[in-house]
CSV table of C-alpha atoms and ligand atoms in Angstrom, one decimal:
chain,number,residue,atom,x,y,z
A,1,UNK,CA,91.5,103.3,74.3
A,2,UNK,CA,88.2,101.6,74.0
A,3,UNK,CA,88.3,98.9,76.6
A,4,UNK,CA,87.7,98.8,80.0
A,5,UNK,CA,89.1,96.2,81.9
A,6,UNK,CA,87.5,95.8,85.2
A,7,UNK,CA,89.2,93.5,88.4
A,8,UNK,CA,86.2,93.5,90.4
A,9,UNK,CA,87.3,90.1,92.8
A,10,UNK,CA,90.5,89.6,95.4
A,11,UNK,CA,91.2,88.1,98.4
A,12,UNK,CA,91.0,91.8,99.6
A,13,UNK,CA,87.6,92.3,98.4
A,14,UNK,CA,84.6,91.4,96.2
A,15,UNK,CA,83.3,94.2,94.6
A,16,UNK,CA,80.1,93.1,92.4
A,17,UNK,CA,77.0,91.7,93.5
A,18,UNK,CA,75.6,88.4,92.9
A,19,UNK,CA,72.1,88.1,93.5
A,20,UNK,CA,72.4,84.4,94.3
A,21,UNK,CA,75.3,84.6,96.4
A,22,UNK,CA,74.1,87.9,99.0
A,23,UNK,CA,77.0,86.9,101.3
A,24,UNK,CA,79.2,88.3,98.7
A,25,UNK,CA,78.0,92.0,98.9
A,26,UNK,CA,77.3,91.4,103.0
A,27,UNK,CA,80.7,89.7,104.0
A,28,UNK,CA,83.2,89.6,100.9
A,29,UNK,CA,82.8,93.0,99.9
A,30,UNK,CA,84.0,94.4,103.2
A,31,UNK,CA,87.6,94.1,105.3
A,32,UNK,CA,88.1,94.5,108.9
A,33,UNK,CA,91.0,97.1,108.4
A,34,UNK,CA,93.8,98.1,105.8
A,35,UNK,CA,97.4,97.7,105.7
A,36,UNK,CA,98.6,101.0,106.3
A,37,UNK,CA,102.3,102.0,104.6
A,38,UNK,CA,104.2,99.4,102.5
A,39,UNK,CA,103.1,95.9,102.6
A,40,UNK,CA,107.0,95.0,103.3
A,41,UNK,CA,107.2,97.5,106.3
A,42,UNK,CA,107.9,95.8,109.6
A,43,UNK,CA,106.1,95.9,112.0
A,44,UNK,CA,103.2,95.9,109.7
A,45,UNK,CA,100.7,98.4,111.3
A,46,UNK,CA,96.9,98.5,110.0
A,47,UNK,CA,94.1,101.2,110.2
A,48,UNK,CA,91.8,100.0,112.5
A,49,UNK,CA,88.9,100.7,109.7
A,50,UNK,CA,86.6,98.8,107.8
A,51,UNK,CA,86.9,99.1,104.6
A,52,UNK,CA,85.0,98.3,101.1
A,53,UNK,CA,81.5,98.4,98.9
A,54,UNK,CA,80.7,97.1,96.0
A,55,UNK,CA,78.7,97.9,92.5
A,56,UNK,CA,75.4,96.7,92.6
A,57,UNK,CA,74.0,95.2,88.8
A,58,UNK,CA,72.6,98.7,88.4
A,59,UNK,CA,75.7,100.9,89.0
A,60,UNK,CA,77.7,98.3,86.6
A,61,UNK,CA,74.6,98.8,83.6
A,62,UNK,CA,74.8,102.4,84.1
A,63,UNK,CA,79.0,101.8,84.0
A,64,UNK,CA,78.5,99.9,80.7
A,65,UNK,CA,76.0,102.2,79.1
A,66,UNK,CA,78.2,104.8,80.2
A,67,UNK,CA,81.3,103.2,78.6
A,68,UNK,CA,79.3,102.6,75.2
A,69,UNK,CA,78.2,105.7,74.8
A,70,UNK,CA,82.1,106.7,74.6
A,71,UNK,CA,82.7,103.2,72.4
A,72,UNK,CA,84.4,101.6,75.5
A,73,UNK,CA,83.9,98.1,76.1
A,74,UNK,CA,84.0,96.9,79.4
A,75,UNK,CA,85.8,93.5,80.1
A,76,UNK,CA,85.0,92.5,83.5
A,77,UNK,CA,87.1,90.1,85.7
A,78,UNK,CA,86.4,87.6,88.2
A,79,UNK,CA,89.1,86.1,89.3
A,80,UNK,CA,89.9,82.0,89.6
A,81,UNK,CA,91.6,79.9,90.9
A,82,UNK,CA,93.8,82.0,93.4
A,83,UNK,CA,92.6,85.5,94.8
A,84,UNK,CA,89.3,83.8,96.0
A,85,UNK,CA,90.3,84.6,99.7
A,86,UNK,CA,87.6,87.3,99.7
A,87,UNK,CA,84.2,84.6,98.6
A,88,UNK,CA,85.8,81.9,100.4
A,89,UNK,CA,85.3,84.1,103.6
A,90,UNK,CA,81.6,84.1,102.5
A,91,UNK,CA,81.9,80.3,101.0
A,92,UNK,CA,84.3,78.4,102.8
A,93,UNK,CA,82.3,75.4,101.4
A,94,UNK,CA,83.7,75.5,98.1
A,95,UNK,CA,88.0,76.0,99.8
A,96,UNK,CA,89.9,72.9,100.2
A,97,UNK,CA,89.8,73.0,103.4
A,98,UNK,CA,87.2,74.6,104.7
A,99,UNK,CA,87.8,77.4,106.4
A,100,UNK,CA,86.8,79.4,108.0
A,101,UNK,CA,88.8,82.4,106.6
A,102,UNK,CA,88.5,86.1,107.0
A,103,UNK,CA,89.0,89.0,104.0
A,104,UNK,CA,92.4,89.8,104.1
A,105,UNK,CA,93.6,92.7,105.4
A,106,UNK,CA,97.6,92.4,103.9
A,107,UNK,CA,98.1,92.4,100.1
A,108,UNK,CA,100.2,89.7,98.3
A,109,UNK,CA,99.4,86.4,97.1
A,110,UNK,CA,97.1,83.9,99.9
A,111,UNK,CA,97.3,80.2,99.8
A,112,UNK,CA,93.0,79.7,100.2
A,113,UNK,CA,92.3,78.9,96.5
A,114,UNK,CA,89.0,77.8,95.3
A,115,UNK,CA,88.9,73.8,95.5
A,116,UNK,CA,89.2,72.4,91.9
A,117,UNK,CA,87.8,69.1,93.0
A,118,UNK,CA,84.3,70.3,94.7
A,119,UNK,CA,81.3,70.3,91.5
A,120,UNK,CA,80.2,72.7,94.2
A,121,UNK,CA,83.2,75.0,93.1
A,122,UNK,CA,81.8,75.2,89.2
A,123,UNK,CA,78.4,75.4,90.1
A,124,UNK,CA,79.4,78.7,92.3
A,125,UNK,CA,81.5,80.4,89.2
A,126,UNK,CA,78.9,79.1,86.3
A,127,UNK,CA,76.1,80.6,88.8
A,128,UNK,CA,78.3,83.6,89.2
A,129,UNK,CA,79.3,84.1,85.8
A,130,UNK,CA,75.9,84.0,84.5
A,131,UNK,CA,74.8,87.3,86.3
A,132,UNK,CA,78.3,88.8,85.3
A,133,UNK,CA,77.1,87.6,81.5
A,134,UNK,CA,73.9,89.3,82.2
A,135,UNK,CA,75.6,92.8,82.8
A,136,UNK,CA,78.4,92.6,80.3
A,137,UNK,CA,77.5,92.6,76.8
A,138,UNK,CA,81.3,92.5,75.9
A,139,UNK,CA,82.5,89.5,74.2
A,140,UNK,CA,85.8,89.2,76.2
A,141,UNK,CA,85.0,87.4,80.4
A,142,UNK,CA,88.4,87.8,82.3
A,143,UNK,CA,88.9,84.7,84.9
A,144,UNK,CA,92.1,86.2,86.4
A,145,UNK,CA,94.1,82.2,86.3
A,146,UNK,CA,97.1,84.3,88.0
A,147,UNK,CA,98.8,83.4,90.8
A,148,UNK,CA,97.4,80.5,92.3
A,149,UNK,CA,99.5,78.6,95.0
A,150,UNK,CA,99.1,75.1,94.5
A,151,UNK,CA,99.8,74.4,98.4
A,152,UNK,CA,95.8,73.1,99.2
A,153,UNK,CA,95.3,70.7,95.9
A,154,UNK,CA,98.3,69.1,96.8
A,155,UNK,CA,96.7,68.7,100.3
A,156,UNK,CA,93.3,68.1,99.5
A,157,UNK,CA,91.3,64.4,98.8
A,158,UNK,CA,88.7,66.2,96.7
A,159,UNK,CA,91.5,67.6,94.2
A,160,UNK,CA,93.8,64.5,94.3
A,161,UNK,CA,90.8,62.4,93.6
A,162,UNK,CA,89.9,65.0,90.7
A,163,UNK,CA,93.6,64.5,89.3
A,164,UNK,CA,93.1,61.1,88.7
A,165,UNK,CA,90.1,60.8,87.4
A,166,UNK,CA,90.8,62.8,84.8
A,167,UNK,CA,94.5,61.7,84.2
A,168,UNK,CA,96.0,64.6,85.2
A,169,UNK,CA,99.9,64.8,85.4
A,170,UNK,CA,99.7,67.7,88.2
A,171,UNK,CA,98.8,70.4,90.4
A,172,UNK,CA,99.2,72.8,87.1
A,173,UNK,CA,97.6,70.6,84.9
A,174,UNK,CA,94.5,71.0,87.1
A,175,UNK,CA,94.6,74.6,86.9
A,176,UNK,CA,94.6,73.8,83.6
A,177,UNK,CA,91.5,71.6,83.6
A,178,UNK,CA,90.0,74.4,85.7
A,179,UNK,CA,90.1,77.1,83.0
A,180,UNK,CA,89.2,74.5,79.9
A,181,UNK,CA,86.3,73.8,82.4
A,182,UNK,CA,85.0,77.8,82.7
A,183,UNK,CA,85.9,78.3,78.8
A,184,UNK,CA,83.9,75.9,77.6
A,185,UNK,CA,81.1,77.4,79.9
A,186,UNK,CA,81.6,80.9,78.3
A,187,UNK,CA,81.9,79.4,75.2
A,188,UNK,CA,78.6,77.8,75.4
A,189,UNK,CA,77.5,81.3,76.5
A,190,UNK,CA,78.9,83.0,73.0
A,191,UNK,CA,81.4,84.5,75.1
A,192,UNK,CA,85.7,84.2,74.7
A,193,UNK,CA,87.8,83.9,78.0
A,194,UNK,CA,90.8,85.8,78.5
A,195,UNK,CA,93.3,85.4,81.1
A,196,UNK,CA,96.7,86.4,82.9
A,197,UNK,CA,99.2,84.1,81.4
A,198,UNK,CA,99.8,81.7,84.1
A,199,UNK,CA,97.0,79.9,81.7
A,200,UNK,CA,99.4,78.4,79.7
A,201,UNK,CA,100.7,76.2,82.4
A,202,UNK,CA,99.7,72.9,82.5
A,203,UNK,CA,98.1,73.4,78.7
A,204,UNK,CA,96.2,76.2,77.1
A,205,UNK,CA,92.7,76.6,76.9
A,206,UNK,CA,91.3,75.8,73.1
A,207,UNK,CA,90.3,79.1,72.8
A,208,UNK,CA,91.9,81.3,75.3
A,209,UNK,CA,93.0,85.4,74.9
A,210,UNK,CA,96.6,86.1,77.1
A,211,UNK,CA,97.2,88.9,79.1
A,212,UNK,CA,101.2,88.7,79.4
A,213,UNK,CA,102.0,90.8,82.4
A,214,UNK,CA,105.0,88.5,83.6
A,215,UNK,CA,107.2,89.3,80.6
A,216,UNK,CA,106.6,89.4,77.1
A,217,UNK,CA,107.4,85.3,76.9
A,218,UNK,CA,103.8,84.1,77.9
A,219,UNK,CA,102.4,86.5,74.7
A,220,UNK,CA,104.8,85.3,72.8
A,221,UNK,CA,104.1,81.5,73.2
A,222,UNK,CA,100.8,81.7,72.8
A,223,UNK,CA,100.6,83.9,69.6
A,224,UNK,CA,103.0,81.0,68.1
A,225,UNK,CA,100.5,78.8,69.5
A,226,UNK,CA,97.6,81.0,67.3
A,227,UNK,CA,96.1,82.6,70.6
A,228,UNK,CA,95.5,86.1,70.3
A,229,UNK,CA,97.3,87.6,73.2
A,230,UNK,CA,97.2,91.7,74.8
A,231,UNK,CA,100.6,92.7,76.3
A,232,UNK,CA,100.5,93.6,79.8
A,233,UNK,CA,104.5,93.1,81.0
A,234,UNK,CA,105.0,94.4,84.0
A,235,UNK,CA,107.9,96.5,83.3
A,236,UNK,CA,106.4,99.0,80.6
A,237,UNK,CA,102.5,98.6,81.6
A,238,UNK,CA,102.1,98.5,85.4
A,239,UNK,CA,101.0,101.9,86.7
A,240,UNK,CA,101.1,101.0,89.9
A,241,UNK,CA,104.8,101.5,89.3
A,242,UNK,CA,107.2,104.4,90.4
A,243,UNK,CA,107.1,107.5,87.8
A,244,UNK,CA,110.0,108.8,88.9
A,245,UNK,CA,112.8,108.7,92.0
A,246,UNK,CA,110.2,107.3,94.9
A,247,UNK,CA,112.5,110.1,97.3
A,248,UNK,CA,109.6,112.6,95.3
A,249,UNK,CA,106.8,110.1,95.0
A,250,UNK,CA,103.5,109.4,96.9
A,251,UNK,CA,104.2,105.9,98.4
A,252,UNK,CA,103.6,103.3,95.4
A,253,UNK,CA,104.1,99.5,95.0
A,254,UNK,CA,107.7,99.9,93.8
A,255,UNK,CA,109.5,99.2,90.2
A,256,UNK,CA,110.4,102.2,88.6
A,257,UNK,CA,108.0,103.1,85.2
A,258,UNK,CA,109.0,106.8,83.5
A,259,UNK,CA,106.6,108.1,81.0
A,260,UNK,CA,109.4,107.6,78.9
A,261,UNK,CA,109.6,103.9,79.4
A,262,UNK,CA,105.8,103.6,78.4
A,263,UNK,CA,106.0,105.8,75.3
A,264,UNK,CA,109.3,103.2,74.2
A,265,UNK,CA,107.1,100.4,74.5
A,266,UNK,CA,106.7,98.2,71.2
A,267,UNK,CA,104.1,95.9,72.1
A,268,UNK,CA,104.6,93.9,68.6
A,269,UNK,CA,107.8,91.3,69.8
A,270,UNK,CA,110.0,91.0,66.9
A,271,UNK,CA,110.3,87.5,68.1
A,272,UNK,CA,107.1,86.9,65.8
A,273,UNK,CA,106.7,86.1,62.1
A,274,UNK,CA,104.3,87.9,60.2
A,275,UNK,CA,101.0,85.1,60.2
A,276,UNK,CA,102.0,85.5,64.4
A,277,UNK,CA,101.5,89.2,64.9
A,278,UNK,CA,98.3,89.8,63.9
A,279,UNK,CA,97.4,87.8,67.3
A,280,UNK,CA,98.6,91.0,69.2
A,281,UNK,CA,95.2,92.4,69.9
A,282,UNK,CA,97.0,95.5,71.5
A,283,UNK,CA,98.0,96.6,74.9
A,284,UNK,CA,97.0,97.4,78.1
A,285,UNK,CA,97.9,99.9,81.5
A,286,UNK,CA,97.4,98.1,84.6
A,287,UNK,CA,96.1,100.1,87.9
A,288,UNK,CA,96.3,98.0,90.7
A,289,UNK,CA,94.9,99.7,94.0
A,290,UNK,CA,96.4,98.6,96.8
A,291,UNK,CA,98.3,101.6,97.5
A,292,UNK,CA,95.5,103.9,95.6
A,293,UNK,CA,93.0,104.9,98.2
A,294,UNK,CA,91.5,107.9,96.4
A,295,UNK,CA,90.2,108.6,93.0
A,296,UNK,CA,93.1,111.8,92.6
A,297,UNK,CA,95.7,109.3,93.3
A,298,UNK,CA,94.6,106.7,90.7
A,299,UNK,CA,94.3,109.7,88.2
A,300,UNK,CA,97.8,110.4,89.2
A,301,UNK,CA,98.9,107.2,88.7
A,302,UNK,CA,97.4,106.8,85.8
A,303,UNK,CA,98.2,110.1,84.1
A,304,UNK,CA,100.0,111.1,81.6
A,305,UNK,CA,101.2,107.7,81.6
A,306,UNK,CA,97.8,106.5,79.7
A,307,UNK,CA,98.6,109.0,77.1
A,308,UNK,CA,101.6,107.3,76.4
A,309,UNK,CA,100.1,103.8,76.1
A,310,UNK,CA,96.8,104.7,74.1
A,311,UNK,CA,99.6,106.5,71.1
A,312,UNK,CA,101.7,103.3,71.6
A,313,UNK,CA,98.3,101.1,70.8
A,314,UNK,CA,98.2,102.8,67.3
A,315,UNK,CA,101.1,104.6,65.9
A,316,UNK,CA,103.4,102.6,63.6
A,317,UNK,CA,106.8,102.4,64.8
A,318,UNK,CA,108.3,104.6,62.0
A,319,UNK,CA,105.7,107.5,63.4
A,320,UNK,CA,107.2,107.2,67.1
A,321,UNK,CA,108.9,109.7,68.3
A,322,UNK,CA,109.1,111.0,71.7
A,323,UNK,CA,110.2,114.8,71.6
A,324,UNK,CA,107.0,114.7,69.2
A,325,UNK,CA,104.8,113.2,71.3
A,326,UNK,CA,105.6,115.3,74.1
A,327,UNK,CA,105.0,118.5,71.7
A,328,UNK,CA,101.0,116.8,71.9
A,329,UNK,CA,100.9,116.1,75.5
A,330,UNK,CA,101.5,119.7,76.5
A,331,UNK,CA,98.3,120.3,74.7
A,332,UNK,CA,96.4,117.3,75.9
A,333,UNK,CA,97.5,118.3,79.2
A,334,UNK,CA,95.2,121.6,78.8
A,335,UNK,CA,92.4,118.9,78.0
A,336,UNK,CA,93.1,117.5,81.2
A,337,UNK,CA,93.6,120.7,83.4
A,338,UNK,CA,89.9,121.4,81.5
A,339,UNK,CA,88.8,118.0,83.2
A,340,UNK,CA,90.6,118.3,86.6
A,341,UNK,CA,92.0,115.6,86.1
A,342,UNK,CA,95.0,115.4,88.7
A,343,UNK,CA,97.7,113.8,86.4
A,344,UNK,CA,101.6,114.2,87.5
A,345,UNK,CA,103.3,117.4,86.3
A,346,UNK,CA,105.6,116.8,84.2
B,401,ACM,C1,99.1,90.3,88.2
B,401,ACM,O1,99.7,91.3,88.3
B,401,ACM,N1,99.1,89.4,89.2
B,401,ACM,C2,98.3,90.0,87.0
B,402,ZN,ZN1,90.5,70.9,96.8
């Protein structure tokens, strides 16, 4: 494994500082209180706690120097156009509507989306985005582009004005102009953008890497289209996923994702010709926190299930074998003991 991909923005939280935004270390990187239990419990209860920090430039140099040392890049995410909820509590100026808005304390997807017709909106990420290029040497600048609700534009005069200005059909194909906007910018910057493959909607980016975590079609279209693309699909990449029957299983998002299910994983599609597959770049485990509160729980999570995906990022498929590669993990699982790491028993 020798990337490091880093979600450091939510509508739950901001987690880097900005030196020219301080609001987003004093008011986005904090939240009143936490969701306590699943997010589709009812009644929803909540902790009562504040909650949240975030990595100052120094901590993330030290990360990345930390990383290189052990030839890890880090590729580090700031999220657009949805999951601003977080800044926009700092920066309601740049919502549609203009707050004001709180961090959010429930997890899921929030409607407060950065406004795609305010210059004040670009001005914020390019500003933003230039400290984040300042820390990250990596070529690769995630910009999230998932899940954005389109309710606000459709609302808003600043985004319908924007539309047709620039001859727009829609709400997507301004999403659309909003990532051509930021790649260009990284672009400019020597940089390459990557993003969750809600991208492709409304047009590509020129330029633009794929994380397909919906399902393998997003990768797929855009490696015929000549992007490259890393495979993310929820069903054989998401460790915030089940490991085994939930009856035995710390409380977890839901789905259901056996070490098993990673290790069968072929993250080549067969749906692709041979000048298409070189555009797999490789593949990727996703950790998403919200029902990881501790460092030995992410490990769990995590492990041995990243075993499984680092041999799946290498070995051909004629090599793949699972009794075999179970033989290894009972050794690498020494390694681990050796590290504390707290990885499920198997
Ligand atoms: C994602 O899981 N929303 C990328
Ligand atoms: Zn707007």
């Amino acid at each position: 494994m020798n990337r490091l991909h880093l979600h450091l923005t939510d509508d739950q939280g901001w987690r880097i500082e900005i030196k020219k935004y301080p609001k987003l270390a004093e008011i986005s990187a904090w939240r009143d209180e936490t969701i306590v239990g699943h997010y589709r419990d009812e009644p929803r209860k909540f902790d009562g706690q504040s909650h949240g920090g975030f990595y100052t430039h120094d901590d993330m140099r030290e990360i990345v120097s930390y990383a290189k040392e052990r030839y890890v890049t880090i590729v580090p995410e700031i999220e657009m156009p949805g999951h601003g909820q977080a800044a926009l509590a700092a920066y309601p100026e740049i919502s549609c509507t203009g707050g004001p808005f709180k961090v959010s304390t429930i997890w899921g997807i929030r409607k407060e989306v950065y406004c795609a017709g305010n210059e004040k909106t670009f001005e914020f990420m390019e500003n933003v985005l230039g400290e984040v290029l300042d820390l990250f040497p990596g070529e690769y600048i995630h910009v999230g582009g998932d899940e954005c609700p389109k309710d606000r534009w459709e609302e808003c005069q600043k985004c319908q004005s924007r539309i047709r200005s620039e001859g727009l059909q829609d709400e997507h194909e301004l999403q659309s102009y909003f990532i051509k906007r930021i790649e260009k910018f990284l672009n400019d910057n020597n940089r390459r953008l990557i993003g969750w493959d809600e991208i492709l909607e409304g047009g590509l980016a020129p330029n633009a890497t794929v994380m397909s975590w919906r399902g393998e079609e997003g990768g797929i279209a855009a490696a015929r289209e000549g992007h490259d693309v890393v495979m993310t699909p929820y069903s054989h990449t998401y460790f915030d996923y089940y490991q085994a029957d939930p009856e035995n299983e710390p409380l977890a998002i839901g789905g259901l994702l056996p070490l098993e299910k990673v290790y069968a994983y072929d993250p080549v599609p067969a749906e692709l010709n041979e000048q298409q597959r070189p555009h797999i770049l490789g593949v990727q485990g996703q950790v998403w926190t919200e029902y990881i509160s501790t460092p030995e729980k992410a490990e769990y999570m995590a492990f041995p299930r990243a075993c499984a995906m680092a041999e799946i990022g290498w070995t051909p498929l004629d090599r793949k074998n699972f009794k075999e590669f179970s033989k290894t993990l009972d050794h690498h699982l020494k390694r681990l003991d050796q590290l504390d790491v707290n990885y499920r028993k198997l």
